[in-house]
Amino acid sequence: MNHETPRDDAMEREWALQEQAARAERLGLDARDDATLQRYRAVVRALRQPLDEDLPPDFASQVAKEIRRRPADTMRLELYLSWALLGTLAVVLLGLIVRYSSLLQAWLSNPWLVALAICFTLPALLGKLPAVTRRLGCKPQHRLLHYISNLRTFSSAAINASTSSRVL
Amino acid sequence: MSHQDRQLVEAVLANAPSAFERLVREYQGLCWHIIYRMVRHPEDARELCQETFLRVHQHLRQYRYESGLKSWIGRIAYTVALRYLERKRITVLDPGRGEDSLDPVENLSDGFDLETAYSDSEVAACLHRAIEALPPLQRTVLTLYHLDELSIDEIANITGLATGTIKSHLFRTRLRLREQLETVYGVSP
């Protein structure tokens, strides 16, 4: 099928007639003598008729009700899935600990490695503390923030010290 | 994008009471016209309309105000209906009719007053049958243009077709309907 706009003269005239009929029906203009225009107006009139079937009058409220019902279901499913995922992770973690317990013991017996792990995890945990307190609704105290900041500086210094001592 | 539409979208996103119901009431007519014209099965069309609005609600956060809300919702309705037709293996376009039906432009007679010869209801019934028999896409394009009074650009946004293609569908289908009307009532060239 050719999808181009009508372009030759006959087509242009026909298109103009169709559009004239559409405009006349839209504006409710009086009928004129042109027979072709009248036929197009009959076509347009039929096309402007409401459809034989319609949506129920309470369709909008039904859909809104369905929307209100759905988030609870979706949330519940997400909650179940999260718990299932957490359970799986816990089992895997436990399995890994059991499997590599001897290796872990060896690592834990090395104080430098333990100190290094603490130095990496402590700043990350403390950095999250203000966000957690904000979420819980309590304002973090200025002194506490100062203390956290000092701790983070201290732990960074400790990392540097431990790295340089290992290099030496 | 009108200011009212923007306010409505923001109200829905803010979970304002009855905002989404207002949005559905505003655009359910358009969705119904698109889906029912494409699908033609009332029960399925109602379910698809509901599916459309569930999708609208689900994806409203992704709406970037680039096109009108009407076009955006219409596009979702059109896509939902199109997928339904694909699942049912129903062709959207009628490949059998095209160029051949153009020639009658010059052949149709102007000298016969059809409306004085037949009653309005007879003519209307004949045309309704002819409209129902049209392929889904043409039927929908004609309805959006004449019943919903959408512009060609808006229809192009909804269907994803070029404006030239929309014009071509309008032109050929209206011509075909006129031709069928004259054939049924014995208007000879």
mmCIF file with all atom_site columns, C-alpha atoms in Angstrom, chain B:
data_model
loop_
_atom_site.group_PDB
_atom_site.id
_atom_site.type_symbol
_atom_site.label_atom_id
_atom_site.label_alt_id
_atom_site.label_comp_id
_atom_site.label_asym_id
_atom_site.label_entity_id
_atom_site.label_seq_id
_atom_site.pdbx_PDB_ins_code
_atom_site.Cartn_x
_atom_site.Cartn_y
_atom_site.Cartn_z
_atom_site.occupancy
_atom_site.B_iso_or_equiv
_atom_site.pdbx_formal_charge
_atom_site.auth_seq_id
_atom_site.auth_comp_id
_atom_site.auth_asym_id
_atom_site.auth_atom_id
_atom_site.pdbx_PDB_model_num
ATOM 1   C CA . MET B 1 1   ? 0.710   19.566  27.497  1.00 0.00 ? 1   MET B CA 1
ATOM 2   C CA . SER B 1 2   ? -1.858  21.691  29.276  1.00 0.00 ? 2   SER B CA 1
ATOM 3   C CA . HIS B 1 3   ? -1.413  23.115  32.733  1.00 0.00 ? 3   HIS B CA 1
ATOM 4   C CA . GLN B 1 4   ? -4.404  21.084  33.920  1.00 0.00 ? 4   GLN B CA 1
ATOM 5   C CA . ASP B 1 5   ? -2.806  17.850  32.708  1.00 0.00 ? 5   ASP B CA 1
ATOM 6   C CA . ARG B 1 6   ? 0.424   18.683  34.509  1.00 0.00 ? 6   ARG B CA 1
ATOM 7   C CA . GLN B 1 7   ? -1.493  19.378  37.707  1.00 0.00 ? 7   GLN B CA 1
ATOM 8   C CA . LEU B 1 8   ? -3.399  16.130  37.310  1.00 0.00 ? 8   LEU B CA 1
ATOM 9   C CA . VAL B 1 9   ? -0.210  14.100  36.794  1.00 0.00 ? 9   VAL B CA 1
ATOM 10  C CA . GLU B 1 10  ? 1.444   15.726  39.794  1.00 0.00 ? 10  GLU B CA 1
ATOM 11  C CA . ALA B 1 11  ? -1.639  15.049  41.927  1.00 0.00 ? 11  ALA B CA 1
ATOM 12  C CA . VAL B 1 12  ? -1.618  11.369  40.927  1.00 0.00 ? 12  VAL B CA 1
ATOM 13  C CA . LEU B 1 13  ? 2.098   11.077  41.673  1.00 0.00 ? 13  LEU B CA 1
ATOM 14  C CA . ALA B 1 14  ? 1.531   12.691  45.051  1.00 0.00 ? 14  ALA B CA 1
ATOM 15  C CA . ASN B 1 15  ? -1.225  10.131  45.739  1.00 0.00 ? 15  ASN B CA 1
ATOM 16  C CA . ALA B 1 16  ? -3.853  12.838  46.126  1.00 0.00 ? 16  ALA B CA 1
ATOM 17  C CA . PRO B 1 17  ? -7.260  11.334  46.893  1.00 0.00 ? 17  PRO B CA 1
ATOM 18  C CA . SER B 1 18  ? -9.390  10.589  43.791  1.00 0.00 ? 18  SER B CA 1
ATOM 19  C CA . ALA B 1 19  ? -6.749  12.111  41.463  1.00 0.00 ? 19  ALA B CA 1
ATOM 20  C CA . PHE B 1 20  ? -6.273  8.909   39.539  1.00 0.00 ? 20  PHE B CA 1
ATOM 21  C CA . GLU B 1 21  ? -10.028 8.408   39.264  1.00 0.00 ? 21  GLU B CA 1
ATOM 22  C CA . ARG B 1 22  ? -10.218 11.898  37.705  1.00 0.00 ? 22  ARG B CA 1
ATOM 23  C CA . LEU B 1 23  ? -7.480  10.989  35.249  1.00 0.00 ? 23  LEU B CA 1
ATOM 24  C CA . VAL B 1 24  ? -9.311  7.799   34.242  1.00 0.00 ? 24  VAL B CA 1
ATOM 25  C CA . ARG B 1 25  ? -12.605 9.673   33.818  1.00 0.00 ? 25  ARG B CA 1
ATOM 26  C CA . GLU B 1 26  ? -10.856 12.256  31.644  1.00 0.00 ? 26  GLU B CA 1
ATOM 27  C CA . TYR B 1 27  ? -9.288  9.756   29.232  1.00 0.00 ? 27  TYR B CA 1
ATOM 28  C CA . GLN B 1 28  ? -11.462 6.647   29.410  1.00 0.00 ? 28  GLN B CA 1
ATOM 29  C CA . GLY B 1 29  ? -13.452 7.765   26.348  1.00 0.00 ? 29  GLY B CA 1
ATOM 30  C CA . LEU B 1 30  ? -10.340 8.030   24.213  1.00 0.00 ? 30  LEU B CA 1
ATOM 31  C CA . CYS B 1 31  ? -9.018  4.669   25.430  1.00 0.00 ? 31  CYS B CA 1
ATOM 32  C CA . TRP B 1 32  ? -12.346 3.029   24.798  1.00 0.00 ? 32  TRP B CA 1
ATOM 33  C CA . HIS B 1 33  ? -12.527 4.384   21.258  1.00 0.00 ? 33  HIS B CA 1
ATOM 34  C CA . ILE B 1 34  ? -9.027  3.190   20.443  1.00 0.00 ? 34  ILE B CA 1
ATOM 35  C CA . ILE B 1 35  ? -9.342  -0.237  22.015  1.00 0.00 ? 35  ILE B CA 1
ATOM 36  C CA . TYR B 1 36  ? -12.912 -1.037  21.042  1.00 0.00 ? 36  TYR B CA 1
ATOM 37  C CA . ARG B 1 37  ? -12.320 0.086   17.460  1.00 0.00 ? 37  ARG B CA 1
ATOM 38  C CA . MET B 1 38  ? -9.227  -2.119  17.258  1.00 0.00 ? 38  MET B CA 1
ATOM 39  C CA . VAL B 1 39  ? -10.530 -5.155  19.142  1.00 0.00 ? 39  VAL B CA 1
ATOM 40  C CA . ARG B 1 40  ? -14.300 -5.037  18.471  1.00 0.00 ? 40  ARG B CA 1
ATOM 41  C CA . HIS B 1 41  ? -15.009 -7.464  21.327  1.00 0.00 ? 41  HIS B CA 1
ATOM 42  C CA . PRO B 1 42  ? -16.752 -5.502  24.147  1.00 0.00 ? 42  PRO B CA 1
ATOM 43  C CA . GLU B 1 43  ? -15.718 -7.728  27.065  1.00 0.00 ? 43  GLU B CA 1
ATOM 44  C CA . ASP B 1 44  ? -12.093 -7.996  25.977  1.00 0.00 ? 44  ASP B CA 1
ATOM 45  C CA . ALA B 1 45  ? -12.030 -4.271  25.197  1.00 0.00 ? 45  ALA B CA 1
ATOM 46  C CA . ARG B 1 46  ? -13.181 -3.443  28.746  1.00 0.00 ? 46  ARG B CA 1
ATOM 47  C CA . GLU B 1 47  ? -10.444 -5.635  30.241  1.00 0.00 ? 47  GLU B CA 1
ATOM 48  C CA . LEU B 1 48  ? -7.854  -4.074  27.945  1.00 0.00 ? 48  LEU B CA 1
ATOM 49  C CA . CYS B 1 49  ? -9.032  -0.606  28.975  1.00 0.00 ? 49  CYS B CA 1
ATOM 50  C CA . GLN B 1 50  ? -8.479  -1.528  32.592  1.00 0.00 ? 50  GLN B CA 1
ATOM 51  C CA . GLU B 1 51  ? -5.057  -2.962  31.745  1.00 0.00 ? 51  GLU B CA 1
ATOM 52  C CA . THR B 1 52  ? -4.221  0.308   29.965  1.00 0.00 ? 52  THR B CA 1
ATOM 53  C CA . PHE B 1 53  ? -4.972  2.418   33.026  1.00 0.00 ? 53  PHE B CA 1
ATOM 54  C CA . LEU B 1 54  ? -3.083  0.034   35.304  1.00 0.00 ? 54  LEU B CA 1
ATOM 55  C CA . ARG B 1 55  ? -0.091  0.522   33.027  1.00 0.00 ? 55  ARG B CA 1
ATOM 56  C CA . VAL B 1 56  ? -0.627  4.280   33.001  1.00 0.00 ? 56  VAL B CA 1
ATOM 57  C CA . HIS B 1 57  ? -0.523  4.267   36.801  1.00 0.00 ? 57  HIS B CA 1
ATOM 58  C CA . GLN B 1 58  ? 2.514   2.016   36.876  1.00 0.00 ? 58  GLN B CA 1
ATOM 59  C CA . HIS B 1 59  ? 4.530   4.094   34.383  1.00 0.00 ? 59  HIS B CA 1
ATOM 60  C CA . LEU B 1 60  ? 3.313   7.622   35.132  1.00 0.00 ? 60  LEU B CA 1
ATOM 61  C CA . ARG B 1 61  ? 6.631   8.436   36.829  1.00 0.00 ? 61  ARG B CA 1
ATOM 62  C CA . GLN B 1 62  ? 8.339   7.837   33.483  1.00 0.00 ? 62  GLN B CA 1
ATOM 63  C CA . TYR B 1 63  ? 6.122   10.399  31.724  1.00 0.00 ? 63  TYR B CA 1
ATOM 64  C CA . ARG B 1 64  ? 8.380   13.344  30.816  1.00 0.00 ? 64  ARG B CA 1
ATOM 65  C CA . TYR B 1 65  ? 5.747   15.843  29.577  1.00 0.00 ? 65  TYR B CA 1
ATOM 66  C CA . GLU B 1 66  ? 7.319   15.688  26.096  1.00 0.00 ? 66  GLU B CA 1
ATOM 67  C CA . SER B 1 67  ? 4.019   14.856  24.385  1.00 0.00 ? 67  SER B CA 1
ATOM 68  C CA . GLY B 1 68  ? 0.470   15.605  25.491  1.00 0.00 ? 68  GLY B CA 1
ATOM 69  C CA . LEU B 1 69  ? -0.941  13.386  28.210  1.00 0.00 ? 69  LEU B CA 1
ATOM 70  C CA . LYS B 1 70  ? -3.749  12.448  25.820  1.00 0.00 ? 70  LYS B CA 1
ATOM 71  C CA . SER B 1 71  ? -1.258  11.182  23.222  1.00 0.00 ? 71  SER B CA 1
ATOM 72  C CA . TRP B 1 72  ? 0.796   9.362   25.860  1.00 0.00 ? 72  TRP B CA 1
ATOM 73  C CA . ILE B 1 73  ? -2.224  7.520   27.277  1.00 0.00 ? 73  ILE B CA 1
ATOM 74  C CA . GLY B 1 74  ? -3.590  6.929   23.772  1.00 0.00 ? 74  GLY B CA 1
ATOM 75  C CA . ARG B 1 75  ? -0.271  5.399   22.774  1.00 0.00 ? 75  ARG B CA 1
ATOM 76  C CA . ILE B 1 76  ? -0.422  2.967   25.702  1.00 0.00 ? 76  ILE B CA 1
ATOM 77  C CA . ALA B 1 77  ? -4.015  2.018   24.784  1.00 0.00 ? 77  ALA B CA 1
ATOM 78  C CA . TYR B 1 78  ? -3.007  1.512   21.144  1.00 0.00 ? 78  TYR B CA 1
ATOM 79  C CA . THR B 1 79  ? -0.040  -0.685  22.137  1.00 0.00 ? 79  THR B CA 1
ATOM 80  C CA . VAL B 1 80  ? -2.214  -2.779  24.469  1.00 0.00 ? 80  VAL B CA 1
ATOM 81  C CA . ALA B 1 81  ? -4.790  -3.290  21.684  1.00 0.00 ? 81  ALA B CA 1
ATOM 82  C CA . LEU B 1 82  ? -2.091  -4.048  19.129  1.00 0.00 ? 82  LEU B CA 1
ATOM 83  C CA . ARG B 1 83  ? -0.563  -6.748  21.343  1.00 0.00 ? 83  ARG B CA 1
ATOM 84  C CA . TYR B 1 84  ? -4.006  -8.292  21.804  1.00 0.00 ? 84  TYR B CA 1
ATOM 85  C CA . LEU B 1 85  ? -4.515  -8.440  18.028  1.00 0.00 ? 85  LEU B CA 1
ATOM 86  C CA . GLU B 1 86  ? -1.057  -9.951  17.574  1.00 0.00 ? 86  GLU B CA 1
ATOM 87  C CA . ARG B 1 87  ? -1.839  -12.614 20.164  1.00 0.00 ? 87  ARG B CA 1
ATOM 88  C CA . LYS B 1 88  ? -5.090  -13.401 18.348  1.00 0.00 ? 88  LYS B CA 1
ATOM 89  C CA . ARG B 1 89  ? -3.262  -13.283 14.991  1.00 0.00 ? 89  ARG B CA 1
ATOM 90  C CA . ILE B 1 90  ? -5.611  -10.651 13.641  1.00 0.00 ? 90  ILE B CA 1
ATOM 91  C CA . THR B 1 91  ? -4.134  -8.407  10.942  1.00 0.00 ? 91  THR B CA 1
ATOM 92  C CA . VAL B 1 92  ? -4.284  -4.701  11.701  1.00 0.00 ? 92  VAL B CA 1
ATOM 93  C CA . LEU B 1 93  ? -4.095  -3.629  8.074   1.00 0.00 ? 93  LEU B CA 1
ATOM 94  C CA . ASP B 1 94  ? -5.968  -5.142  5.165   1.00 0.00 ? 94  ASP B CA 1
ATOM 95  C CA . PRO B 1 95  ? -3.251  -5.933  2.625   1.00 0.00 ? 95  PRO B CA 1
ATOM 96  C CA . GLY B 1 96  ? -5.750  -6.798  -0.096  1.00 0.00 ? 96  GLY B CA 1
ATOM 97  C CA . ARG B 1 97  ? -7.168  -3.310  -0.508  1.00 0.00 ? 97  ARG B CA 1
ATOM 98  C CA . GLY B 1 98  ? -5.062  -0.392  -1.553  1.00 0.00 ? 98  GLY B CA 1
ATOM 99  C CA . GLU B 1 99  ? -4.099  1.189   -4.810  1.00 0.00 ? 99  GLU B CA 1
ATOM 100 C CA . ASP B 1 100 ? -6.919  -0.364  -6.826  1.00 0.00 ? 100 ASP B CA 1
ATOM 101 C CA . SER B 1 101 ? -9.598  1.406   -4.889  1.00 0.00 ? 101 SER B CA 1
ATOM 102 C CA . LEU B 1 102 ? -8.109  4.783   -5.731  1.00 0.00 ? 102 LEU B CA 1
ATOM 103 C CA . ASP B 1 103 ? -9.070  4.919   -9.359  1.00 0.00 ? 103 ASP B CA 1
ATOM 104 C CA . PRO B 1 104 ? -12.775 5.482   -8.710  1.00 0.00 ? 104 PRO B CA 1
ATOM 105 C CA . VAL B 1 105 ? -11.967 9.114   -7.776  1.00 0.00 ? 105 VAL B CA 1
ATOM 106 C CA . GLU B 1 106 ? -12.536 10.043  -11.373 1.00 0.00 ? 106 GLU B CA 1
ATOM 107 C CA . ASN B 1 107 ? -15.260 7.489   -12.005 1.00 0.00 ? 107 ASN B CA 1
ATOM 108 C CA . LEU B 1 108 ? -17.730 8.292   -9.288  1.00 0.00 ? 108 LEU B CA 1
ATOM 109 C CA . SER B 1 109 ? -20.865 10.011  -10.403 1.00 0.00 ? 109 SER B CA 1
ATOM 110 C CA . ASP B 1 110 ? -21.829 13.397  -9.081  1.00 0.00 ? 110 ASP B CA 1
ATOM 111 C CA . GLY B 1 111 ? -25.215 13.539  -10.693 1.00 0.00 ? 111 GLY B CA 1
ATOM 112 C CA . PHE B 1 112 ? -27.201 11.403  -8.281  1.00 0.00 ? 112 PHE B CA 1
ATOM 113 C CA . ASP B 1 113 ? -28.753 12.756  -5.099  1.00 0.00 ? 113 ASP B CA 1
ATOM 114 C CA . LEU B 1 114 ? -28.448 9.762   -2.824  1.00 0.00 ? 114 LEU B CA 1
ATOM 115 C CA . GLU B 1 115 ? -30.017 11.341  0.219   1.00 0.00 ? 115 GLU B CA 1
ATOM 116 C CA . THR B 1 116 ? -33.254 12.245  -1.503  1.00 0.00 ? 116 THR B CA 1
ATOM 117 C CA . ALA B 1 117 ? -33.528 8.702   -2.888  1.00 0.00 ? 117 ALA B CA 1
ATOM 118 C CA . TYR B 1 118 ? -32.900 6.888   0.430   1.00 0.00 ? 118 TYR B CA 1
ATOM 119 C CA . SER B 1 119 ? -33.689 7.716   4.021   1.00 0.00 ? 119 SER B CA 1
ATOM 120 C CA . ASP B 1 120 ? -30.991 8.885   6.421   1.00 0.00 ? 120 ASP B CA 1
ATOM 121 C CA . SER B 1 121 ? -31.326 5.757   8.541   1.00 0.00 ? 121 SER B CA 1
ATOM 122 C CA . GLU B 1 122 ? -30.808 3.468   5.535   1.00 0.00 ? 122 GLU B CA 1
ATOM 123 C CA . VAL B 1 123 ? -27.712 5.377   4.502   1.00 0.00 ? 123 VAL B CA 1
ATOM 124 C CA . ALA B 1 124 ? -26.418 5.412   8.099   1.00 0.00 ? 124 ALA B CA 1
ATOM 125 C CA . ALA B 1 125 ? -27.011 1.659   8.524   1.00 0.00 ? 125 ALA B CA 1
ATOM 126 C CA . CYS B 1 126 ? -25.164 0.934   5.279   1.00 0.00 ? 126 CYS B CA 1
ATOM 127 C CA . LEU B 1 127 ? -22.255 3.111   6.338   1.00 0.00 ? 127 LEU B CA 1
ATOM 128 C CA . HIS B 1 128 ? -22.086 1.554   9.802   1.00 0.00 ? 128 HIS B CA 1
ATOM 129 C CA . ARG B 1 129 ? -21.820 -1.890  8.254   1.00 0.00 ? 129 ARG B CA 1
ATOM 130 C CA . ALA B 1 130 ? -19.065 -0.633  5.951   1.00 0.00 ? 130 ALA B CA 1
ATOM 131 C CA . ILE B 1 131 ? -17.197 0.984   8.882   1.00 0.00 ? 131 ILE B CA 1
ATOM 132 C CA . GLU B 1 132 ? -17.437 -2.211  10.942  1.00 0.00 ? 132 GLU B CA 1
ATOM 133 C CA . ALA B 1 133 ? -15.999 -4.172  8.030   1.00 0.00 ? 133 ALA B CA 1
ATOM 134 C CA . LEU B 1 134 ? -12.908 -1.945  7.799   1.00 0.00 ? 134 LEU B CA 1
ATOM 135 C CA . PRO B 1 135 ? -9.538  -3.254  9.027   1.00 0.00 ? 135 PRO B CA 1
ATOM 136 C CA . PRO B 1 136 ? -8.801  -2.301  12.694  1.00 0.00 ? 136 PRO B CA 1
ATOM 137 C CA . LEU B 1 137 ? -6.221  0.382   11.955  1.00 0.00 ? 137 LEU B CA 1
ATOM 138 C CA . GLN B 1 138 ? -8.307  2.311   9.423   1.00 0.00 ? 138 GLN B CA 1
ATOM 139 C CA . ARG B 1 139 ? -11.370 2.092   11.665  1.00 0.00 ? 139 ARG B CA 1
ATOM 140 C CA . THR B 1 140 ? -9.396  3.468   14.600  1.00 0.00 ? 140 THR B CA 1
ATOM 141 C CA . VAL B 1 141 ? -7.760  6.280   12.624  1.00 0.00 ? 141 VAL B CA 1
ATOM 142 C CA . LEU B 1 142 ? -11.144 7.418   11.280  1.00 0.00 ? 142 LEU B CA 1
ATOM 143 C CA . THR B 1 143 ? -12.723 7.332   14.748  1.00 0.00 ? 143 THR B CA 1
ATOM 144 C CA . LEU B 1 144 ? -9.885  9.291   16.331  1.00 0.00 ? 144 LEU B CA 1
ATOM 145 C CA . TYR B 1 145 ? -10.046 11.912  13.579  1.00 0.00 ? 145 TYR B CA 1
ATOM 146 C CA . HIS B 1 146 ? -13.804 12.344  13.339  1.00 0.00 ? 146 HIS B CA 1
ATOM 147 C CA . LEU B 1 147 ? -15.274 11.268  16.687  1.00 0.00 ? 147 LEU B CA 1
ATOM 148 C CA . ASP B 1 148 ? -12.475 12.319  19.048  1.00 0.00 ? 148 ASP B CA 1
ATOM 149 C CA . GLU B 1 149 ? -11.500 15.226  16.790  1.00 0.00 ? 149 GLU B CA 1
ATOM 150 C CA . LEU B 1 150 ? -7.778  14.563  17.247  1.00 0.00 ? 150 LEU B CA 1
ATOM 151 C CA . SER B 1 151 ? -5.331  16.217  14.874  1.00 0.00 ? 151 SER B CA 1
ATOM 152 C CA . ILE B 1 152 ? -3.309  14.170  12.397  1.00 0.00 ? 152 ILE B CA 1
ATOM 153 C CA . ASP B 1 153 ? -0.176  14.837  14.486  1.00 0.00 ? 153 ASP B CA 1
ATOM 154 C CA . GLU B 1 154 ? -1.852  13.503  17.621  1.00 0.00 ? 154 GLU B CA 1
ATOM 155 C CA . ILE B 1 155 ? -3.005  10.369  15.787  1.00 0.00 ? 155 ILE B CA 1
ATOM 156 C CA . ALA B 1 156 ? 0.540   9.921   14.479  1.00 0.00 ? 156 ALA B CA 1
ATOM 157 C CA . ASN B 1 157 ? 1.846   10.153  18.060  1.00 0.00 ? 157 ASN B CA 1
ATOM 158 C CA . ILE B 1 158 ? -0.635  7.556   19.252  1.00 0.00 ? 158 ILE B CA 1
ATOM 159 C CA . THR B 1 159 ? -0.153  5.056   16.449  1.00 0.00 ? 159 THR B CA 1
ATOM 160 C CA . GLY B 1 160 ? 3.525   5.701   15.841  1.00 0.00 ? 160 GLY B CA 1
ATOM 161 C CA . LEU B 1 161 ? 2.819   6.113   12.108  1.00 0.00 ? 161 LEU B CA 1
ATOM 162 C CA . ALA B 1 162 ? 3.996   9.006   9.944   1.00 0.00 ? 162 ALA B CA 1
ATOM 163 C CA . THR B 1 163 ? 1.539   11.871  9.378   1.00 0.00 ? 163 THR B CA 1
ATOM 164 C CA . GLY B 1 164 ? 1.602   11.128  5.647   1.00 0.00 ? 164 GLY B CA 1
ATOM 165 C CA . THR B 1 165 ? 0.490   7.576   6.355   1.00 0.00 ? 165 THR B CA 1
ATOM 166 C CA . ILE B 1 166 ? -2.354  8.798   8.559   1.00 0.00 ? 166 ILE B CA 1
ATOM 167 C CA . LYS B 1 167 ? -3.495  11.202  5.810   1.00 0.00 ? 167 LYS B CA 1
ATOM 168 C CA . SER B 1 168 ? -3.294  8.407   3.292   1.00 0.00 ? 168 SER B CA 1
ATOM 169 C CA . HIS B 1 169 ? -5.418  6.112   5.483   1.00 0.00 ? 169 HIS B CA 1
ATOM 170 C CA . LEU B 1 170 ? -7.989  8.858   6.008   1.00 0.00 ? 170 LEU B CA 1
ATOM 171 C CA . PHE B 1 171 ? -8.151  9.696   2.328   1.00 0.00 ? 171 PHE B CA 1
ATOM 172 C CA . ARG B 1 172 ? -8.405  6.157   1.022   1.00 0.00 ? 172 ARG B CA 1
ATOM 173 C CA . THR B 1 173 ? -10.823 4.924   3.654   1.00 0.00 ? 173 THR B CA 1
ATOM 174 C CA . ARG B 1 174 ? -13.246 7.844   3.271   1.00 0.00 ? 174 ARG B CA 1
ATOM 175 C CA . LEU B 1 175 ? -13.065 7.397   -0.470  1.00 0.00 ? 175 LEU B CA 1
ATOM 176 C CA . ARG B 1 176 ? -13.738 3.691   -0.101  1.00 0.00 ? 176 ARG B CA 1
ATOM 177 C CA . LEU B 1 177 ? -16.727 4.343   2.169   1.00 0.00 ? 177 LEU B CA 1
ATOM 178 C CA . ARG B 1 178 ? -18.161 6.820   -0.316  1.00 0.00 ? 178 ARG B CA 1
ATOM 179 C CA . GLU B 1 179 ? -17.574 4.309   -3.101  1.00 0.00 ? 179 GLU B CA 1
ATOM 180 C CA . GLN B 1 180 ? -19.307 1.531   -1.163  1.00 0.00 ? 180 GLN B CA 1
ATOM 181 C CA . LEU B 1 181 ? -22.240 3.777   -0.368  1.00 0.00 ? 181 LEU B CA 1
ATOM 182 C CA . GLU B 1 182 ? -22.715 4.577   -4.013  1.00 0.00 ? 182 GLU B CA 1
ATOM 183 C CA . THR B 1 183 ? -22.275 0.962   -5.074  1.00 0.00 ? 183 THR B CA 1
ATOM 184 C CA . VAL B 1 184 ? -24.918 -0.235  -2.611  1.00 0.00 ? 184 VAL B CA 1
ATOM 185 C CA . TYR B 1 185 ? -27.410 2.366   -3.736  1.00 0.00 ? 185 TYR B CA 1
ATOM 186 C CA . GLY B 1 186 ? -26.735 1.753   -7.408  1.00 0.00 ? 186 GLY B CA 1
ATOM 187 C CA . VAL B 1 187 ? -25.082 5.011   -8.331  1.00 0.00 ? 187 VAL B CA 1
ATOM 188 C CA . SER B 1 188 ? -23.344 4.171   -11.570 1.00 0.00 ? 188 SER B CA 1
ATOM 189 C CA . PRO B 1 189 ? -20.564 6.139   -13.181 1.00 0.00 ? 189 PRO B CA 1
#
